[in-house]
Short mmCIF file of C-alpha atoms in Angstrom, two decimals:
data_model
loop_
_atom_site.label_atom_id
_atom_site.label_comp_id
_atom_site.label_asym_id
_atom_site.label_seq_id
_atom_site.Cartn_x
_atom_site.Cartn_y
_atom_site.Cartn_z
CA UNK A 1 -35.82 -3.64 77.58
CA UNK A 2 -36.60 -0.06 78.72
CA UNK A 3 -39.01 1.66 80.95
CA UNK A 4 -39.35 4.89 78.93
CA UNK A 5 -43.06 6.41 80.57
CA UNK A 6 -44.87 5.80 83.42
CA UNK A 7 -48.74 7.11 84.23
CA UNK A 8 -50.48 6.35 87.64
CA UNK A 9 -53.73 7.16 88.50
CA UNK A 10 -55.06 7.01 92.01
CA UNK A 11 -52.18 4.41 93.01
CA UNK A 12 -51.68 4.43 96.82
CA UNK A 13 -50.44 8.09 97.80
CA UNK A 14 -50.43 8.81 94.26
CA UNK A 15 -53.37 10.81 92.70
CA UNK A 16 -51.83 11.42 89.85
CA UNK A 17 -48.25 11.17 88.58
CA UNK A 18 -46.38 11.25 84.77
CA UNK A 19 -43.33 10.90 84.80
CA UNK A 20 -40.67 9.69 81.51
CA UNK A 21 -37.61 7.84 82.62
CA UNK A 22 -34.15 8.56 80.70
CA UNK A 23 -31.71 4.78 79.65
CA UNK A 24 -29.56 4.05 82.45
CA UNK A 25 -30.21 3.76 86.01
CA UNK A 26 -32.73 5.86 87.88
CA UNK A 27 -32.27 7.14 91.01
CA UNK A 28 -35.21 8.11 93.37
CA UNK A 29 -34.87 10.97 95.79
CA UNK A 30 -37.35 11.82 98.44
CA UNK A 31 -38.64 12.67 102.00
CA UNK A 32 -40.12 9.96 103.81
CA UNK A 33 -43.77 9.23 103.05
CA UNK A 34 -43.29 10.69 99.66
CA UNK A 35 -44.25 7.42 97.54
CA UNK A 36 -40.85 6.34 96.50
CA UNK A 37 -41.75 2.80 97.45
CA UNK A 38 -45.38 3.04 96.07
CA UNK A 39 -43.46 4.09 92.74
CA UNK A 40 -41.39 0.79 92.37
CA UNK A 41 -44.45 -1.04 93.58
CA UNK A 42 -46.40 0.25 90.70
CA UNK A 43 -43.75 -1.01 88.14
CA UNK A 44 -43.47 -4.19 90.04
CA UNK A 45 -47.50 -4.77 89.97
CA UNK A 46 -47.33 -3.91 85.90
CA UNK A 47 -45.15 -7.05 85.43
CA UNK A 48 -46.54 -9.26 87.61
CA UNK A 49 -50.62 -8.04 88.39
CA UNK A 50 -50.12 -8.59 91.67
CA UNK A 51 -48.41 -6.83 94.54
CA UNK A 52 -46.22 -8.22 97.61
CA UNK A 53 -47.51 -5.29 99.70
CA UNK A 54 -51.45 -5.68 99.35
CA UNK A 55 -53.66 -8.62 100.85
CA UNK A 56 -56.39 -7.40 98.70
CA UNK A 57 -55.68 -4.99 95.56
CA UNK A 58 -58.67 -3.17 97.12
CA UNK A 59 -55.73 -1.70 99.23
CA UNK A 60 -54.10 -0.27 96.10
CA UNK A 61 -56.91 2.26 95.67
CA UNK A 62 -55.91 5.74 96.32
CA UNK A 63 -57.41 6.70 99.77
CA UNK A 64 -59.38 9.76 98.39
CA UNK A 65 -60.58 7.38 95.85
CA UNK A 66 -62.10 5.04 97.82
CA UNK A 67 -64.75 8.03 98.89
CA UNK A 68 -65.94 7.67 95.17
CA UNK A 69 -69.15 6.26 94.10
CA UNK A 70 -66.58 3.56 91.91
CA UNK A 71 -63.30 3.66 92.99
CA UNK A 72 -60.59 3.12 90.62
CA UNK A 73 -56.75 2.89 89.78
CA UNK A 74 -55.25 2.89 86.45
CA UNK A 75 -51.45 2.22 85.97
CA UNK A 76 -50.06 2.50 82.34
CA UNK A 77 -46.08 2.57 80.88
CA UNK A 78 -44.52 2.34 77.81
CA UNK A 79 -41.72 -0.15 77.40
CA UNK A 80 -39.16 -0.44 74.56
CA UNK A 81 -38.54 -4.30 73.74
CA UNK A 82 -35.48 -4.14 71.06
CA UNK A 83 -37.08 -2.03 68.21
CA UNK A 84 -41.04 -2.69 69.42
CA UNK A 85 -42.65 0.43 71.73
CA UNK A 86 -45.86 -1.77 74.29
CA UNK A 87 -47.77 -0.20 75.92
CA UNK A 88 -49.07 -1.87 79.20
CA UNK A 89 -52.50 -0.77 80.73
CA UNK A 90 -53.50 -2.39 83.74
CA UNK A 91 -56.98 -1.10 85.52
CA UNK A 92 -58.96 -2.04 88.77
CA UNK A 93 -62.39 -0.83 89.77
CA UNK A 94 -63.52 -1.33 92.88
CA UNK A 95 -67.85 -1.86 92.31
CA UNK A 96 -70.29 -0.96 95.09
CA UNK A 97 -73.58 -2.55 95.88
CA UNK A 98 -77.19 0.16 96.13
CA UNK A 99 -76.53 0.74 99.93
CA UNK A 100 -72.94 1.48 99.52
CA UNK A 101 -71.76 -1.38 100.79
CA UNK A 102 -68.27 -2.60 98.78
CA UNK A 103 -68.54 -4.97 96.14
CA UNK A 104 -66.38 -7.43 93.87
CA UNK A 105 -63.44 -6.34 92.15
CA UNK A 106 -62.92 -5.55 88.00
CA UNK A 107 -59.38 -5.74 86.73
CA UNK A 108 -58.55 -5.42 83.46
CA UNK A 109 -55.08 -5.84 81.46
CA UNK A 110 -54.61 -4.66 78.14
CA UNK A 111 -51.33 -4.71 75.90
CA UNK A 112 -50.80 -2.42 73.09
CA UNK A 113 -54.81 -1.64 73.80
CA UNK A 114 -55.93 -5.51 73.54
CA UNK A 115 -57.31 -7.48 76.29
CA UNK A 116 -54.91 -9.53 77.95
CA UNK A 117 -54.31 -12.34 80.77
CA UNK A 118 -51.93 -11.82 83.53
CA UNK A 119 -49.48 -14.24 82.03
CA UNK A 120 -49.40 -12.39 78.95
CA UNK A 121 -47.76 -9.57 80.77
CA UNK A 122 -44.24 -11.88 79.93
CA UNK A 123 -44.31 -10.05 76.87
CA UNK A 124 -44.45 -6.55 77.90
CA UNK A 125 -42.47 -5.72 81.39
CA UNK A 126 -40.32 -7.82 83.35
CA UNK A 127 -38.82 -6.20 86.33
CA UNK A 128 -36.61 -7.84 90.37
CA UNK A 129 -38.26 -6.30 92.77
CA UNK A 130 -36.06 -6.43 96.11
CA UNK A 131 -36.58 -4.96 99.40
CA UNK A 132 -35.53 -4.72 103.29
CA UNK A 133 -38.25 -7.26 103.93
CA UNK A 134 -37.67 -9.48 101.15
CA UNK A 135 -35.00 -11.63 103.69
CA UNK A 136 -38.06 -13.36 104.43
CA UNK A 137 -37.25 -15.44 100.99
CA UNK A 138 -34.09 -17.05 103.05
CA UNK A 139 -35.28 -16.45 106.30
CA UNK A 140 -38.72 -17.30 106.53
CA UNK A 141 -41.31 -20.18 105.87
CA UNK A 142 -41.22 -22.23 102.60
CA UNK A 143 -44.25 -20.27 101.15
CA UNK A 144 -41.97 -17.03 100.73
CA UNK A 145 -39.57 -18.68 98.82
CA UNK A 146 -42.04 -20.76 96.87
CA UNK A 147 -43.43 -17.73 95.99
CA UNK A 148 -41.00 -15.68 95.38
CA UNK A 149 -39.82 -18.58 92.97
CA UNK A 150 -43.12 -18.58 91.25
CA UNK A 151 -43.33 -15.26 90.63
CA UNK A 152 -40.22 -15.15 88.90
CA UNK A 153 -40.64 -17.87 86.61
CA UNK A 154 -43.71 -16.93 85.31
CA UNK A 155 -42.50 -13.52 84.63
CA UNK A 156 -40.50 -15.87 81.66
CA UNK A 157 -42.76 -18.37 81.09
CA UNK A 158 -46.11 -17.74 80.15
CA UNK A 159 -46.62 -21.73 79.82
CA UNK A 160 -45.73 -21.94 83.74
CA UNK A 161 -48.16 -18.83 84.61
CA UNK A 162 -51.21 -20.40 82.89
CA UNK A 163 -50.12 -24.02 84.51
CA UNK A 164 -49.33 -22.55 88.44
CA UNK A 165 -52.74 -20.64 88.20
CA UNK A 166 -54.74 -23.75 87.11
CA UNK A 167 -52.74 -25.65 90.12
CA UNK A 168 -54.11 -23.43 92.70
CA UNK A 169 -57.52 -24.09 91.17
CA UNK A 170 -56.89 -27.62 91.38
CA UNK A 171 -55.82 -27.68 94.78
CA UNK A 172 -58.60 -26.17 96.11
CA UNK A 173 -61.37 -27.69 94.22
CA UNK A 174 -59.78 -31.26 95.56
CA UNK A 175 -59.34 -29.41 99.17
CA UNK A 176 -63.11 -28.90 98.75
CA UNK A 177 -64.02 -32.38 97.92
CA UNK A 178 -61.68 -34.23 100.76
CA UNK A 179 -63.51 -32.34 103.36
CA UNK A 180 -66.67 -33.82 101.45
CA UNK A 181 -65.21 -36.74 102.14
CA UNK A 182 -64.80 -36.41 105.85
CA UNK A 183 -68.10 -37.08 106.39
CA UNK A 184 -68.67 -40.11 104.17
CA UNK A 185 -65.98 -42.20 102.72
CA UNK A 186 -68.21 -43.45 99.94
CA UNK A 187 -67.52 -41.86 96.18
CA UNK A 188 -63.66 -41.98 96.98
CA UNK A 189 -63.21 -42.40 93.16
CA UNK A 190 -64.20 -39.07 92.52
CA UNK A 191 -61.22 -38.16 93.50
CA UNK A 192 -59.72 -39.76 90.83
CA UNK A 193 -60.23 -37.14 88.26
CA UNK A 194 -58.43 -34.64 90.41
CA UNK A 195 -55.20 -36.53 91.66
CA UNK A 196 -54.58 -36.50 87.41
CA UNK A 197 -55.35 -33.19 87.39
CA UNK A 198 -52.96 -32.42 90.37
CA UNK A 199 -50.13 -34.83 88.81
CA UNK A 200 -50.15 -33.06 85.48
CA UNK A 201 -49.80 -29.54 86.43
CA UNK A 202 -48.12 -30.56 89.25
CA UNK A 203 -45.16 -31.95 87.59
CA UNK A 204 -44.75 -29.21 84.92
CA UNK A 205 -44.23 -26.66 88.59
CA UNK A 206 -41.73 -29.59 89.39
CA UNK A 207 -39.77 -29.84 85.97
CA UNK A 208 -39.77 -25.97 85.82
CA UNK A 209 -38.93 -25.31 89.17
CA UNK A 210 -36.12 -27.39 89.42
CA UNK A 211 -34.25 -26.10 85.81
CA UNK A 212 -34.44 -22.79 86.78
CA UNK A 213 -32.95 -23.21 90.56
CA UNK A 214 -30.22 -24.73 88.59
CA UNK A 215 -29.76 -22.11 86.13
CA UNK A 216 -30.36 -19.22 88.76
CA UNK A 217 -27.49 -21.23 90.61
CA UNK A 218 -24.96 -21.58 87.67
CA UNK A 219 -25.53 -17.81 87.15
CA UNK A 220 -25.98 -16.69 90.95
CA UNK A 221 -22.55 -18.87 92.62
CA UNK A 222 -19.79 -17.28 90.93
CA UNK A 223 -21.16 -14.10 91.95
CA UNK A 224 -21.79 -15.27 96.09
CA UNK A 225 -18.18 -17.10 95.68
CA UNK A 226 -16.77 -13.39 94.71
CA UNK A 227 -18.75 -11.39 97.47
CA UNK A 228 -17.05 -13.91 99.65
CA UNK A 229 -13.45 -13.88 98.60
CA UNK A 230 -14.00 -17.32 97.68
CA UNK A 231 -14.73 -18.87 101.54
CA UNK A 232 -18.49 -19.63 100.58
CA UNK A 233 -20.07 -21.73 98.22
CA UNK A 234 -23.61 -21.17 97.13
CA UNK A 235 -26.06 -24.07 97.00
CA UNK A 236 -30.00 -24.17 95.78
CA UNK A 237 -32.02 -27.41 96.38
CA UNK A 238 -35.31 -28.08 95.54
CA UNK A 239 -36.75 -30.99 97.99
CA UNK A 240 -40.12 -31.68 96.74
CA UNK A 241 -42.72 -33.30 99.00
CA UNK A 242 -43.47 -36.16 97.66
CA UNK A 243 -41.60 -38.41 99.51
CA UNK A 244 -39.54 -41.20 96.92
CA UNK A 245 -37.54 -37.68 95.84
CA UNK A 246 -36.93 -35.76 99.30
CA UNK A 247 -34.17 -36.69 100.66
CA UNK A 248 -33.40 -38.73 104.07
CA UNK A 249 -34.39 -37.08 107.69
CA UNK A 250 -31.34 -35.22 109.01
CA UNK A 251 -29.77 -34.35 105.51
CA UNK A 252 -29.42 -30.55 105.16
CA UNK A 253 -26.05 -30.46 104.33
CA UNK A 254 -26.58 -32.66 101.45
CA UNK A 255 -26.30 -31.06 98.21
CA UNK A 256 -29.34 -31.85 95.76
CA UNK A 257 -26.89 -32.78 92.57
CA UNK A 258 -25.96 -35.54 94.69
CA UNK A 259 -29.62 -36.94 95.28
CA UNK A 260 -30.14 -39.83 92.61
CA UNK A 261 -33.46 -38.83 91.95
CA UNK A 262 -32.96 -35.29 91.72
CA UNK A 263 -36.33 -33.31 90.02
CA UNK A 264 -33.88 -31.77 87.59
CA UNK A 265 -32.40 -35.42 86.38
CA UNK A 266 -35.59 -36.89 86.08
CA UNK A 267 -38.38 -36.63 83.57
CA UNK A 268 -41.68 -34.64 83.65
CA UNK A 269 -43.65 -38.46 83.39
CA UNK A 270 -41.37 -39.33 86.06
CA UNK A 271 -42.46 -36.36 87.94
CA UNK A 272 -46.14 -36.81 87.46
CA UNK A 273 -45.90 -40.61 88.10
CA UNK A 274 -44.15 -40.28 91.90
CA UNK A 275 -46.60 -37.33 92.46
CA UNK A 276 -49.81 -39.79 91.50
CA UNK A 277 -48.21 -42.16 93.22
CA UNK A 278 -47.97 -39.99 96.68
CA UNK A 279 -51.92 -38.71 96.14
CA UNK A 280 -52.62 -41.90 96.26
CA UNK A 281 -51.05 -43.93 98.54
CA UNK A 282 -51.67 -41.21 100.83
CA UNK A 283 -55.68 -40.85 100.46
CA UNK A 284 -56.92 -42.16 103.03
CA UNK A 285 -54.60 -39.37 105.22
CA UNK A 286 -55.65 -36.47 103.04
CA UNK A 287 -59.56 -37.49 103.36
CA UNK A 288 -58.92 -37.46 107.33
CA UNK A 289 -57.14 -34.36 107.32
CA UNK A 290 -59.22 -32.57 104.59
CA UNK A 291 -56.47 -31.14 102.61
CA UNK A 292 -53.81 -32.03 99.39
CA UNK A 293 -51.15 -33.06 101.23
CA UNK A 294 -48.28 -33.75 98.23
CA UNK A 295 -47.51 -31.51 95.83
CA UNK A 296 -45.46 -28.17 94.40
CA UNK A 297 -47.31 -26.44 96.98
CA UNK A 298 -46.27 -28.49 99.68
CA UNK A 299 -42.58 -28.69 98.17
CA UNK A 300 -39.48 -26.56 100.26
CA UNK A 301 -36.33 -24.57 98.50
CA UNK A 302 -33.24 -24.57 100.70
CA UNK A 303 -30.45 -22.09 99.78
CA UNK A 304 -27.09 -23.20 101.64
CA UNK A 305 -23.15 -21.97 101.86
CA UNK A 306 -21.26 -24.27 102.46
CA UNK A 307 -23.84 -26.88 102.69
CA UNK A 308 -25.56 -25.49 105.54
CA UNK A 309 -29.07 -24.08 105.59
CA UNK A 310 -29.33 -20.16 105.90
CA UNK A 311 -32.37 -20.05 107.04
CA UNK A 312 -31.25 -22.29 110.22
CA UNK A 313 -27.88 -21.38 110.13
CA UNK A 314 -26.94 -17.74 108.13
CA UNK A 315 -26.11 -14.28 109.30
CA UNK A 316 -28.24 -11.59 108.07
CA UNK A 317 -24.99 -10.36 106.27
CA UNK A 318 -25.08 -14.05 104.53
CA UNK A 319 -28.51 -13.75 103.80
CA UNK A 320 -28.62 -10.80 102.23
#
């Protein structure tokens, strides 16, 4: 795969930029303030929609732009896949209401000129985004790496895309309904419906999550082992939250090929059947508490050396 063009319009300090880019590795030179990491944020946001910068892609909008009666950014690139030329297209308009005031948000996504969804853009560009701040990943709280995690895998797997986006959905539409519940406990079997819901797409995150820590692993440890002249050894767990597969209080030096009931040594119906099994036990908590407390969005990834936790335990140089 090749990034041969890219085209942004009205992309953070950008008003307008074309630029081709040559095989081989790019290098970009430039003062401070220049847009050098606006420019890798605009190929990161055409493989992924979404940027790690931005709370709102409102944000995104050229300044100057935003002064316009409908502000807009358009980002476009041509990619070489083997012997197919895509072209990605990915626009955002920025509506505003009679008196000015700033309304909802349009984006659109189009491949080769065709109206796409955000998981679709697993065909086109794929593209590792790392920066100073990314130590948060090892460093910081589960979120970041569950994120980071997602983010990834659904840049390879449209299947997991479509199923972590309908999670979220779940999750909050069952979030919505607890807090219904708060107030009167009758119609708990409503909630029936959603713990499937939750179970099925929940255990597909699971299943996925835990095959590709183990193949990002296999791949990533003889690398760590070799930065390390052979005194560290990398480890990646997945410790879900459900509570029949995370492992005993006190454990984080215990390496998650050891754990009987590993996610990656188990089954998806497995998966789903200890994650039902959690939702429900567990209801009359959740309804108290208002919120889904089981789940892949609930679940932690440790990355050790050594067996020890760096996020407790590493250097920055470790981290790194």
């Amino acid at each position: 795969m090749q990034l041969r063009h890219l085209s942004l319009t009205n992309f953070r300090n950008f008003a307008r930029l074309e630029t081709s880019l040559s095989p081989g590795a790019t290098l970009i030179v430039g003062a401070n303030a220049q847009g050098k990491t606006s420019l890798l944020e605009a190929i990161g946001y055409l493989a992924t929609a979404s940027s790690v910068h931005a709370s709102s892609d409102r944000q995104l909008i050229n300044f100057l732009s935003l002064q316009e009666s409908a502000p807009f950014f358009r980002l476009s690139a041509e990619v070489q896949r083997g012997d197919r030329l895509q072209r990605i297209e990915i626009r955002l308009i920025a509506s505003r209401s009679a008196d000015g005031e700033e309304g909802r948000l349009q984006k659109e996504i189009l491949i080769n000129g065709i109206r796409r969804r955000p998981a679709d853009l697993t065909t086109g560009l794929n593209a590792v985004l790392f920066q100073p701040h990314d130590l948060v990943i090892v460093e910081g709280a589960p979120s970041e790496r569950r994120r980071y995690l997602d983010n990834a895998i659904s840049q390879a797997d449209s299947e997991y895309a479509v199923s972590h986006h309908e999670y979220a959905r779940v999750v909050t539409q069952r979030n919505a309904l607890l807090r219904q519940l708060q107030e009167s406990r009758r119609g708990l079997d409503q909630l029936d419906f959603w713990d499937e819901q939750l179970a099925d797409l929940g255990s597909i995150l699971m299943r996925g999550r835990s095959l590709a820590l183990a193949e990002i692993e296999r791949l990533a440890a003889p690398l760590f082992s070799e930065l390390t002249r052979s005194q560290e050894a990398l480890g990646l767990q997945y410790l879900p939250s459900t509570s029949s597969l995370a492992p005993a209080a006190g454990q984080l030096d215990l390496p998650l090929k050891s754990l009987p009931s590993s996610p990656s040594a188990v089954s998806r119906p497995t998966l789903r059947a200890s994650l039902l099994e959690a939702v429900q036990r567990q209801r009359s908590e959740e309804v108290a508490r208002g919120m889904t407390l089981f789940g892949p969005h609930r679940d932690e990834l440790r990355i050790t050396s050594n067996g020890l936790d760096l996020r407790m335990y590493g250097s920055r140089g470790q981290n790194r």
